[in-house]
Amino acid sequence: AVHALLVQKSVRSNILYNQKRMDGRGITDLRPLSAEVGLLPVVHGTGLFQRGETQALVVATLGGPKDMQEYDNVCGLNKPKKFYLHYNFPNYSVGEVGKITGPGRREIGHGNLAERSVAQVFPQDFPYTVRCVSEIMSSNGSTSMASVCGATLALMDAGVPITSPVVGISCGLVTDETGKELILTDIIGAEDHFGDMDFKVCGSKKGITGFQLDLKLPGIPIDTLVRAMAQNKEARNKIMDVVTNCIPAPREEVSPNAPQMCVVHINPDKIGALIGTGGKNIKEITESTNSQIDIQDDGSVSILAQNKAVLDEVKRKIDFFTAEAEIGKVYRGLVKTVKDFGAFVEILPGQDGLLHISEMADYRVNCVTDICKEGDYVTVKVVDIDRSGKIRLSRKAALEDMDK
């Protein structure tokens, strides 16, 4: 205990009175910075950010609406999140061994700070759900701020159109009993341990997106925080240059490894037709194409498919089940019922029309079954749709169009 107190006193006095930091840097100097993207070949987006011995590898993964994370807020209500960031701090990052367990207080707190800071620039109209995972490869202070920088790199590499890059840095403080104080930029782990403050601030070029103040003092003057914010901003600008030199803006398209997604809009009255009896239609589409479909009450249909070809096939099937009959259009329909006066033909899923016996051919037809029977397919043209939605069909008109 005595040795620890002597070390603490020596470190603090060297910083405060001699302005000598443990790693030899100046008071406002940053550790060496580096940034890389696209390191892993298969994932949707990756970013590796390093500040001195602190290194964070962040992986961004794109998913569909069903991949949103649900959580209970203070009121007990479920509120799904389209963007979330998970932070992992394995033992090897500080040269130790130990059991790999569930997330602890550190993982939850640091991940929450990084997530809130980056979420401010996440586009709400982006159709994908995005999960970022920050793996701390090596640690010597400010791993949460490295996670913010790495998440920015990974999101831009994945093609997520964030409104602005976000970076973060931590400032420290050393004081004595006389009121003398010194603000440190980019503190290492030992300076965090022996110092009086850990002030993490994240932001873009437009402003601050998140911050957290950890104090060992009973209080701190406002003007000290103001000076710390100014010092922090200067450091963030330098980090921003490193990040934007690595990747200036989000990629124009999402990663080719990412699933393809789009949102189509259908008539809300057609939702039942798309789902089908007992979910028959929607199940057929998802199972045959190995895709995900999410339907909202307003008629918005989100599609998540493996590639563009599958996406186009899903859209074609949705159009088929939700299409509405158009006057003048020719259809190939299934004869559902035969009557003396004509036949009822299903031209679209759930949409039948009457093919009157007088519209079956350009000559007199004595018996409907001479032209078609139940289960037959016939080519017909929609000639009229009345106000109640009843459809009138003509095989004669369809044949005339085909002869032209």
CSV table of C-alpha atoms in Angstrom, one decimal:
chain,number,residue,atom,x,y,z
A,1,ALA,CA,0.0,0.0,0.0
A,2,VAL,CA,2.9,2.4,0.8
A,3,HIS,CA,4.5,1.6,-2.5
A,4,ALA,CA,1.3,2.3,-4.4
A,5,LEU,CA,0.9,5.7,-2.6
A,6,LEU,CA,4.5,6.7,-3.4
A,7,VAL,CA,4.0,5.8,-7.1
A,8,GLN,CA,0.7,7.7,-7.2
A,9,LYS,CA,2.3,10.8,-5.6
A,10,SER,CA,5.3,10.6,-7.9
A,11,VAL,CA,3.2,10.3,-11.1
A,12,ARG,CA,0.9,13.1,-10.1
A,13,SER,CA,3.7,15.5,-9.0
A,14,ASN,CA,5.6,14.9,-12.2
A,15,ILE,CA,2.6,15.7,-14.3
A,16,LEU,CA,1.4,18.7,-12.3
A,17,TYR,CA,4.7,20.4,-11.5
A,18,ASN,CA,7.1,19.2,-14.2
A,19,GLN,CA,4.5,18.5,-17.0
A,20,LYS,CA,6.1,15.1,-17.6
A,21,ARG,CA,3.7,12.3,-18.5
A,22,MET,CA,4.5,8.6,-18.0
A,23,ASP,CA,4.9,7.9,-21.7
A,24,GLY,CA,6.9,11.1,-22.4
A,25,ARG,CA,4.2,13.0,-24.4
A,26,GLY,CA,3.3,16.6,-24.0
A,27,ILE,CA,0.2,17.6,-22.1
A,28,THR,CA,-1.9,18.0,-25.3
A,29,ASP,CA,-0.2,15.4,-27.4
A,30,LEU,CA,-2.1,12.5,-28.9
A,31,ARG,CA,-0.6,9.0,-29.1
A,32,PRO,CA,0.2,7.7,-32.7
A,33,LEU,CA,-3.1,7.2,-34.6
A,34,SER,CA,-4.0,4.7,-37.4
A,35,ALA,CA,-7.2,3.7,-39.1
A,36,GLU,CA,-8.0,0.9,-41.6
A,37,VAL,CA,-11.1,-0.4,-43.3
A,38,GLY,CA,-12.0,-3.6,-45.1
A,39,LEU,CA,-9.7,-5.9,-43.2
A,40,LEU,CA,-12.0,-9.0,-43.0
A,41,PRO,CA,-13.0,-10.3,-46.5
A,42,VAL,CA,-16.6,-11.7,-45.9
A,43,VAL,CA,-18.2,-9.4,-43.3
A,44,HIS,CA,-20.3,-6.4,-44.3
A,45,GLY,CA,-18.0,-3.7,-42.9
A,46,THR,CA,-14.9,-3.5,-40.7
A,47,GLY,CA,-12.9,-0.8,-39.1
A,48,LEU,CA,-9.7,-1.0,-37.2
A,49,PHE,CA,-8.8,2.0,-35.1
A,50,GLN,CA,-5.6,2.3,-33.1
A,51,ARG,CA,-4.4,5.0,-30.7
A,52,GLY,CA,-1.1,4.0,-29.1
A,53,GLU,CA,-1.5,0.6,-27.4
A,54,THR,CA,-5.3,0.8,-27.6
A,55,GLN,CA,-6.8,-1.0,-30.5
A,56,ALA,CA,-10.4,-1.7,-31.4
A,57,LEU,CA,-11.6,-3.9,-34.3
A,58,VAL,CA,-15.3,-3.1,-35.1
A,59,VAL,CA,-17.4,-5.3,-37.3
A,60,ALA,CA,-20.7,-4.0,-38.8
A,61,THR,CA,-23.4,-6.4,-39.8
A,62,LEU,CA,-26.6,-5.6,-41.8
A,63,GLY,CA,-29.8,-7.3,-41.2
A,64,GLY,CA,-33.6,-7.0,-41.7
A,65,PRO,CA,-36.4,-5.6,-39.5
A,66,LYS,CA,-36.7,-8.9,-37.7
A,67,ASP,CA,-33.2,-8.4,-36.4
A,68,MET,CA,-34.0,-5.3,-34.4
A,69,GLN,CA,-33.1,-5.5,-30.8
A,70,GLU,CA,-36.0,-5.2,-28.3
A,71,TYR,CA,-35.4,-3.9,-24.8
A,72,ASP,CA,-37.5,-2.7,-21.9
A,73,ASN,CA,-37.2,1.0,-21.0
A,74,VAL,CA,-37.9,2.5,-17.6
A,75,CYS,CA,-41.7,2.3,-18.2
A,76,GLY,CA,-41.5,-1.4,-19.1
A,77,LEU,CA,-42.3,-0.8,-22.8
A,78,ASN,CA,-40.6,-2.6,-25.6
A,79,LYS,CA,-38.8,-0.3,-28.0
A,80,PRO,CA,-36.9,-2.0,-30.9
A,81,LYS,CA,-33.6,-0.5,-32.0
A,82,LYS,CA,-32.5,-0.5,-35.6
A,83,PHE,CA,-28.9,0.3,-34.6
A,84,TYR,CA,-27.0,-1.2,-31.7
A,85,LEU,CA,-23.4,-1.5,-30.7
A,86,HIS,CA,-22.0,-4.3,-28.5
A,87,TYR,CA,-18.6,-3.9,-26.7
A,88,ASN,CA,-16.4,-6.8,-25.8
A,89,PHE,CA,-13.3,-6.4,-23.5
A,90,PRO,CA,-11.6,-9.8,-23.5
A,91,ASN,CA,-8.9,-10.6,-20.9
A,92,TYR,CA,-6.1,-10.9,-23.5
A,93,SER,CA,-6.5,-7.2,-24.3
A,94,VAL,CA,-4.7,-6.4,-21.1
A,95,GLY,CA,-2.4,-9.5,-21.1
A,96,GLU,CA,-4.4,-11.6,-18.7
A,97,VAL,CA,-6.2,-14.9,-18.8
A,98,GLY,CA,-9.6,-15.7,-17.3
A,99,LYS,CA,-13.1,-17.1,-17.9
A,100,ILE,CA,-15.2,-15.7,-20.8
A,101,THR,CA,-18.5,-14.8,-19.2
A,102,GLY,CA,-21.5,-12.7,-20.1
A,103,PRO,CA,-21.2,-8.9,-20.4
A,104,GLY,CA,-20.4,-7.1,-17.1
A,105,ARG,CA,-20.8,-3.6,-15.9
A,106,ARG,CA,-17.8,-2.4,-18.1
A,107,GLU,CA,-19.1,-3.9,-21.3
A,108,ILE,CA,-22.6,-2.6,-20.8
A,109,GLY,CA,-21.5,0.9,-19.8
A,110,HIS,CA,-18.9,1.4,-22.5
A,111,GLY,CA,-21.1,-0.1,-25.1
A,112,ASN,CA,-24.0,2.1,-24.2
A,113,LEU,CA,-21.8,5.3,-24.4
A,114,ALA,CA,-20.4,4.3,-27.7
A,115,GLU,CA,-23.8,3.3,-29.1
A,116,ARG,CA,-25.5,6.5,-28.0
A,117,SER,CA,-22.7,8.6,-29.5
A,118,VAL,CA,-22.8,6.9,-32.9
A,119,ALA,CA,-26.6,6.5,-33.0
A,120,GLN,CA,-27.0,10.3,-33.4
A,121,VAL,CA,-25.7,10.1,-37.0
A,122,PHE,CA,-27.5,6.9,-38.0
A,123,PRO,CA,-30.1,7.5,-40.7
A,124,GLN,CA,-33.6,6.7,-39.5
A,125,ASP,CA,-34.8,6.0,-43.0
A,126,PHE,CA,-32.1,3.4,-43.6
A,127,PRO,CA,-34.0,0.2,-44.2
A,128,TYR,CA,-31.5,-2.2,-42.6
A,129,THR,CA,-31.0,-3.1,-39.0
A,130,VAL,CA,-27.3,-2.6,-38.2
A,131,ARG,CA,-25.3,-4.3,-35.4
A,132,CYS,CA,-21.7,-3.2,-34.6
A,133,VAL,CA,-19.5,-5.3,-32.4
A,134,SER,CA,-16.3,-3.7,-31.0
A,135,GLU,CA,-13.6,-6.2,-30.1
A,136,ILE,CA,-10.9,-4.6,-28.0
A,137,MET,CA,-7.7,-6.2,-29.2
A,138,SER,CA,-5.4,-4.3,-27.0
A,139,SER,CA,-6.0,-1.8,-24.2
A,140,ASN,CA,-4.2,1.1,-22.6
A,141,GLY,CA,-7.0,3.6,-21.9
A,142,SER,CA,-10.0,5.1,-23.8
A,143,THR,CA,-11.2,1.8,-25.4
A,144,SER,CA,-14.8,3.2,-25.5
A,145,MET,CA,-13.6,6.2,-27.6
A,146,ALA,CA,-11.6,3.8,-29.9
A,147,SER,CA,-14.9,1.9,-30.3
A,148,VAL,CA,-16.6,5.0,-31.5
A,149,CYS,CA,-13.9,5.7,-34.0
A,150,GLY,CA,-13.9,2.1,-35.2
A,151,ALA,CA,-17.7,2.0,-35.5
A,152,THR,CA,-17.6,5.1,-37.7
A,153,LEU,CA,-15.1,3.3,-40.0
A,154,ALA,CA,-17.0,0.1,-40.1
A,155,LEU,CA,-20.4,1.8,-40.8
A,156,MET,CA,-18.9,3.8,-43.7
A,157,ASP,CA,-17.1,0.7,-45.0
A,158,ALA,CA,-20.5,-1.2,-45.0
A,159,GLY,CA,-22.1,1.6,-47.0
A,160,VAL,CA,-24.3,2.9,-44.2
A,161,PRO,CA,-25.1,6.5,-45.1
A,162,ILE,CA,-24.3,8.1,-41.7
A,163,THR,CA,-24.8,11.9,-41.7
A,164,SER,CA,-21.3,12.6,-40.4
A,165,PRO,CA,-18.3,10.7,-39.1
A,166,VAL,CA,-18.1,10.6,-35.3
A,167,VAL,CA,-14.9,10.4,-33.3
A,168,GLY,CA,-14.1,10.5,-29.5
A,169,ILE,CA,-11.3,11.2,-27.1
A,170,SER,CA,-10.8,11.3,-23.4
A,171,CYS,CA,-9.3,14.1,-21.3
A,172,GLY,CA,-7.9,13.7,-17.8
A,173,LEU,CA,-7.2,16.1,-14.9
A,174,VAL,CA,-4.6,16.3,-12.1
A,175,THR,CA,-5.0,18.7,-9.2
A,176,ASP,CA,-3.5,19.5,-5.8
A,177,GLU,CA,-4.8,20.9,-2.5
A,178,THR,CA,-3.8,24.4,-3.5
A,179,GLY,CA,-6.1,24.5,-6.5
A,180,LYS,CA,-3.4,24.0,-9.1
A,181,GLU,CA,-4.7,21.8,-12.0
A,182,LEU,CA,-3.6,20.5,-15.3
A,183,ILE,CA,-5.8,19.0,-18.1
A,184,LEU,CA,-4.4,16.1,-20.0
A,185,THR,CA,-5.4,15.0,-23.6
A,186,ASP,CA,-5.7,11.3,-24.5
A,187,ILE,CA,-5.0,9.7,-21.1
A,188,ILE,CA,-3.6,6.3,-20.8
A,189,GLY,CA,-4.7,3.7,-18.3
A,190,ALA,CA,-2.2,4.7,-15.6
A,191,GLU,CA,-3.2,8.4,-15.9
A,192,ASP,CA,-6.9,7.4,-15.6
A,193,HIS,CA,-6.0,5.4,-12.5
A,194,PHE,CA,-3.9,8.0,-10.8
A,195,GLY,CA,-5.7,11.1,-12.1
A,196,ASP,CA,-8.8,12.9,-10.9
A,197,MET,CA,-11.0,12.9,-14.0
A,198,ASP,CA,-11.9,10.9,-17.1
A,199,PHE,CA,-13.9,13.1,-19.4
A,200,LYS,CA,-15.0,11.3,-22.6
A,201,VAL,CA,-16.4,13.4,-25.4
A,202,CYS,CA,-17.6,12.2,-28.8
A,203,GLY,CA,-18.7,14.4,-31.7
A,204,SER,CA,-18.8,15.1,-35.4
A,205,LYS,CA,-17.8,18.3,-37.2
A,206,LYS,CA,-21.3,19.6,-36.5
A,207,GLY,CA,-21.2,19.2,-32.7
A,208,ILE,CA,-21.1,16.8,-29.7
A,209,THR,CA,-23.0,13.5,-29.9
A,210,GLY,CA,-22.2,12.0,-26.5
A,211,PHE,CA,-20.1,12.5,-23.4
A,212,GLN,CA,-19.5,11.0,-20.0
A,213,LEU,CA,-17.7,12.6,-17.0
A,214,ASP,CA,-16.1,10.3,-14.3
A,215,LEU,CA,-14.8,12.3,-11.3
A,216,LYS,CA,-12.9,11.3,-8.2
A,217,LEU,CA,-13.3,14.9,-6.9
A,218,PRO,CA,-16.4,16.1,-4.9
A,219,GLY,CA,-16.9,18.7,-7.7
A,220,ILE,CA,-15.3,20.5,-10.6
A,221,PRO,CA,-15.5,24.2,-11.7
A,222,ILE,CA,-17.4,24.9,-14.9
A,223,ASP,CA,-14.5,26.9,-16.4
A,224,THR,CA,-12.3,23.8,-16.0
A,225,LEU,CA,-14.9,21.8,-18.0
A,226,VAL,CA,-15.0,24.5,-20.6
A,227,ARG,CA,-11.2,24.4,-21.1
A,228,ALA,CA,-11.4,20.6,-21.2
A,229,MET,CA,-14.1,20.7,-23.9
A,230,ALA,CA,-11.9,23.1,-26.0
A,231,GLN,CA,-8.9,20.9,-25.5
A,232,ASN,CA,-11.0,17.9,-26.4
A,233,LYS,CA,-12.3,19.5,-29.6
A,234,GLU,CA,-8.8,20.2,-30.8
A,235,ALA,CA,-7.9,16.6,-30.3
A,236,ARG,CA,-11.0,15.4,-32.0
A,237,ASN,CA,-10.2,17.4,-35.1
A,238,LYS,CA,-6.9,15.7,-35.4
A,239,ILE,CA,-8.5,12.3,-35.1
A,240,MET,CA,-11.2,13.2,-37.6
A,241,ASP,CA,-8.5,13.9,-40.2
A,242,VAL,CA,-7.1,10.4,-39.7
A,243,VAL,CA,-10.5,8.8,-40.1
A,244,THR,CA,-11.5,10.8,-43.1
A,245,ASN,CA,-8.1,10.3,-44.8
A,246,CYS,CA,-8.8,6.5,-44.4
A,247,ILE,CA,-12.4,6.7,-45.8
A,248,PRO,CA,-13.7,10.1,-46.7
A,249,ALA,CA,-17.4,9.2,-46.9
A,250,PRO,CA,-19.7,6.1,-46.7
A,251,ARG,CA,-19.5,3.8,-49.7
A,252,GLU,CA,-22.1,4.5,-52.3
A,253,GLU,CA,-23.6,1.0,-52.0
A,254,VAL,CA,-23.9,-1.5,-49.3
A,255,SER,CA,-21.4,-4.4,-49.2
A,256,PRO,CA,-21.9,-7.0,-51.9
A,257,ASN,CA,-21.7,-9.5,-49.1
A,258,ALA,CA,-24.7,-7.9,-47.3
A,259,PRO,CA,-28.3,-9.1,-48.0
A,260,GLN,CA,-30.3,-7.0,-50.5
A,261,MET,CA,-33.2,-5.1,-49.0
A,262,CYS,CA,-35.9,-2.8,-50.2
A,263,VAL,CA,-39.3,-1.5,-49.1
A,264,VAL,CA,-42.4,-1.7,-51.4
A,265,HIS,CA,-45.8,-0.3,-50.7
A,266,ILE,CA,-49.0,-2.1,-51.4
A,267,ASN,CA,-52.7,-1.3,-50.9
A,268,PRO,CA,-53.4,-2.0,-47.2
A,269,ASP,CA,-56.6,-3.8,-48.4
A,270,LYS,CA,-54.3,-6.3,-50.2
A,271,ILE,CA,-52.4,-7.4,-47.0
A,272,GLY,CA,-54.8,-10.3,-46.5
A,273,ALA,CA,-54.3,-11.5,-50.1
A,274,LEU,CA,-50.5,-11.3,-49.7
A,275,ILE,CA,-50.6,-13.3,-46.5
A,276,GLY,CA,-53.1,-15.8,-47.8
A,277,THR,CA,-55.3,-18.3,-45.9
A,278,GLY,CA,-53.4,-19.4,-42.8
A,279,GLY,CA,-50.3,-17.6,-44.1
A,280,LYS,CA,-50.1,-19.8,-47.2
A,281,ASN,CA,-49.0,-17.2,-49.7
A,282,ILE,CA,-46.4,-15.5,-47.5
A,283,LYS,CA,-45.0,-18.8,-46.4
A,284,GLU,CA,-44.6,-20.0,-50.0
A,285,ILE,CA,-42.7,-16.8,-50.9
A,286,THR,CA,-40.3,-16.9,-48.0
A,287,GLU,CA,-39.6,-20.6,-48.2
A,288,SER,CA,-39.1,-20.8,-51.9
A,289,THR,CA,-36.8,-17.8,-52.0
A,290,ASN,CA,-35.2,-18.1,-48.5
A,291,SER,CA,-36.0,-14.5,-47.8
A,292,GLN,CA,-37.5,-12.4,-45.0
A,293,ILE,CA,-40.7,-10.4,-45.4
A,294,ASP,CA,-42.1,-8.0,-42.8
A,295,ILE,CA,-45.5,-6.4,-43.4
A,296,GLN,CA,-46.7,-3.2,-41.7
A,297,ASP,CA,-50.4,-2.2,-41.2
A,298,ASP,CA,-49.9,0.8,-43.6
A,299,GLY,CA,-49.0,-1.5,-46.5
A,300,SER,CA,-45.2,-1.1,-46.2
A,301,VAL,CA,-43.5,-4.4,-47.1
A,302,SER,CA,-39.8,-4.9,-46.2
A,303,ILE,CA,-38.0,-7.5,-48.2
A,304,LEU,CA,-34.6,-9.0,-47.2
A,305,ALA,CA,-33.0,-11.3,-49.8
A,306,GLN,CA,-29.7,-13.0,-50.4
A,307,ASN,CA,-29.0,-11.1,-53.7
A,308,LYS,CA,-30.6,-8.9,-56.3
A,309,ALA,CA,-31.9,-11.8,-58.4
A,310,VAL,CA,-33.8,-13.2,-55.4
A,311,LEU,CA,-35.0,-9.8,-54.4
A,312,ASP,CA,-36.5,-9.3,-57.9
A,313,GLU,CA,-38.2,-12.7,-57.7
A,314,VAL,CA,-39.7,-11.8,-54.3
A,315,LYS,CA,-41.0,-8.5,-55.7
A,316,ARG,CA,-42.5,-10.3,-58.7
A,317,LYS,CA,-44.4,-12.7,-56.4
A,318,ILE,CA,-45.6,-9.9,-54.2
A,319,ASP,CA,-46.8,-8.0,-57.2
A,320,PHE,CA,-48.7,-11.2,-58.3
A,321,PHE,CA,-50.5,-11.6,-55.0
A,322,THR,CA,-51.3,-7.9,-54.6
A,323,ALA,CA,-52.0,-6.9,-58.2
A,324,GLU,CA,-55.3,-5.2,-59.0
A,325,ALA,CA,-57.3,-5.9,-62.1
A,326,GLU,CA,-56.9,-3.2,-64.8
A,327,ILE,CA,-59.5,-2.5,-67.6
A,328,GLY,CA,-58.1,-3.4,-71.0
A,329,LYS,CA,-55.4,-5.8,-69.7
A,330,VAL,CA,-55.3,-9.4,-70.8
A,331,TYR,CA,-54.9,-12.2,-68.2
A,332,ARG,CA,-54.5,-15.9,-68.2
A,333,GLY,CA,-57.0,-17.1,-65.6
A,334,LEU,CA,-58.3,-20.2,-63.9
A,335,VAL,CA,-61.9,-21.3,-64.4
A,336,LYS,CA,-63.3,-21.6,-60.9
A,337,THR,CA,-67.0,-22.2,-61.5
A,338,VAL,CA,-69.2,-22.9,-64.5
A,339,LYS,CA,-72.8,-21.7,-64.8
A,340,ASP,CA,-75.4,-21.8,-67.5
A,341,PHE,CA,-74.9,-18.1,-68.3
A,342,GLY,CA,-71.0,-18.2,-68.2
A,343,ALA,CA,-68.0,-18.9,-66.0
A,344,PHE,CA,-66.2,-17.3,-63.1
A,345,VAL,CA,-62.5,-16.9,-63.8
A,346,GLU,CA,-59.8,-16.1,-61.3
A,347,ILE,CA,-57.5,-13.7,-63.0
A,348,LEU,CA,-55.5,-12.7,-59.9
A,349,PRO,CA,-55.3,-14.3,-56.4
A,350,GLY,CA,-58.6,-13.7,-54.8
A,351,GLN,CA,-60.0,-11.8,-57.7
A,352,ASP,CA,-62.7,-13.5,-59.9
A,353,GLY,CA,-64.5,-12.0,-62.9
A,354,LEU,CA,-67.5,-13.1,-64.9
A,355,LEU,CA,-66.9,-14.4,-68.4
A,356,HIS,CA,-70.4,-14.3,-69.9
A,357,ILE,CA,-71.4,-16.9,-72.5
A,358,SER,CA,-71.9,-14.1,-75.0
A,359,GLU,CA,-68.2,-13.0,-74.5
A,360,MET,CA,-66.7,-16.4,-75.0
A,361,ALA,CA,-66.3,-16.4,-78.8
A,362,ASP,CA,-67.1,-14.4,-81.9
A,363,TYR,CA,-69.8,-16.9,-82.7
A,364,ARG,CA,-72.9,-18.2,-80.8
A,365,VAL,CA,-71.9,-20.5,-78.0
A,366,ASN,CA,-74.7,-22.9,-77.0
A,367,CYS,CA,-73.1,-24.4,-74.0
A,368,VAL,CA,-70.4,-23.0,-71.7
A,369,THR,CA,-68.6,-26.3,-71.4
A,370,ASP,CA,-68.0,-26.3,-75.1
A,371,ILE,CA,-65.4,-23.5,-74.4
A,372,CYS,CA,-64.2,-24.2,-70.9
A,373,LYS,CA,-64.6,-26.4,-67.9
A,374,GLU,CA,-63.7,-26.0,-64.2
A,375,GLY,CA,-59.9,-26.2,-63.8
A,376,ASP,CA,-59.2,-25.0,-67.3
A,377,TYR,CA,-57.0,-21.9,-68.0
A,378,VAL,CA,-58.4,-19.3,-70.4
A,379,THR,CA,-57.1,-16.1,-71.8
A,380,VAL,CA,-59.5,-13.2,-71.0
A,381,LYS,CA,-59.5,-9.4,-71.2
A,382,VAL,CA,-61.0,-7.1,-68.5
A,383,VAL,CA,-63.6,-5.0,-70.2
A,384,ASP,CA,-65.3,-3.4,-67.2
A,385,ILE,CA,-65.1,-3.0,-63.4
A,386,ASP,CA,-68.2,-1.5,-61.8
A,387,ARG,CA,-68.3,0.6,-58.7
A,388,SER,CA,-68.8,-2.4,-56.4
A,389,GLY,CA,-65.6,-4.0,-57.8
A,390,LYS,CA,-67.3,-6.6,-60.0
A,391,ILE,CA,-65.1,-7.5,-62.9
A,392,ARG,CA,-66.5,-8.3,-66.4
A,393,LEU,CA,-64.3,-10.4,-68.7
A,394,SER,CA,-64.2,-11.2,-72.4
A,395,ARG,CA,-62.5,-14.1,-74.1
A,396,LYS,CA,-63.7,-12.8,-77.5
A,397,ALA,CA,-61.9,-9.4,-77.0
A,398,ALA,CA,-58.7,-11.1,-75.8
A,399,LEU,CA,-58.6,-13.3,-78.9
A,400,GLU,CA,-59.1,-10.3,-81.1
A,401,ASP,CA,-56.2,-8.5,-79.5
A,402,MET,CA,-54.0,-11.6,-80.0
A,403,ASP,CA,-54.9,-11.7,-83.7
A,404,LYS,CA,-53.8,-8.1,-84.3
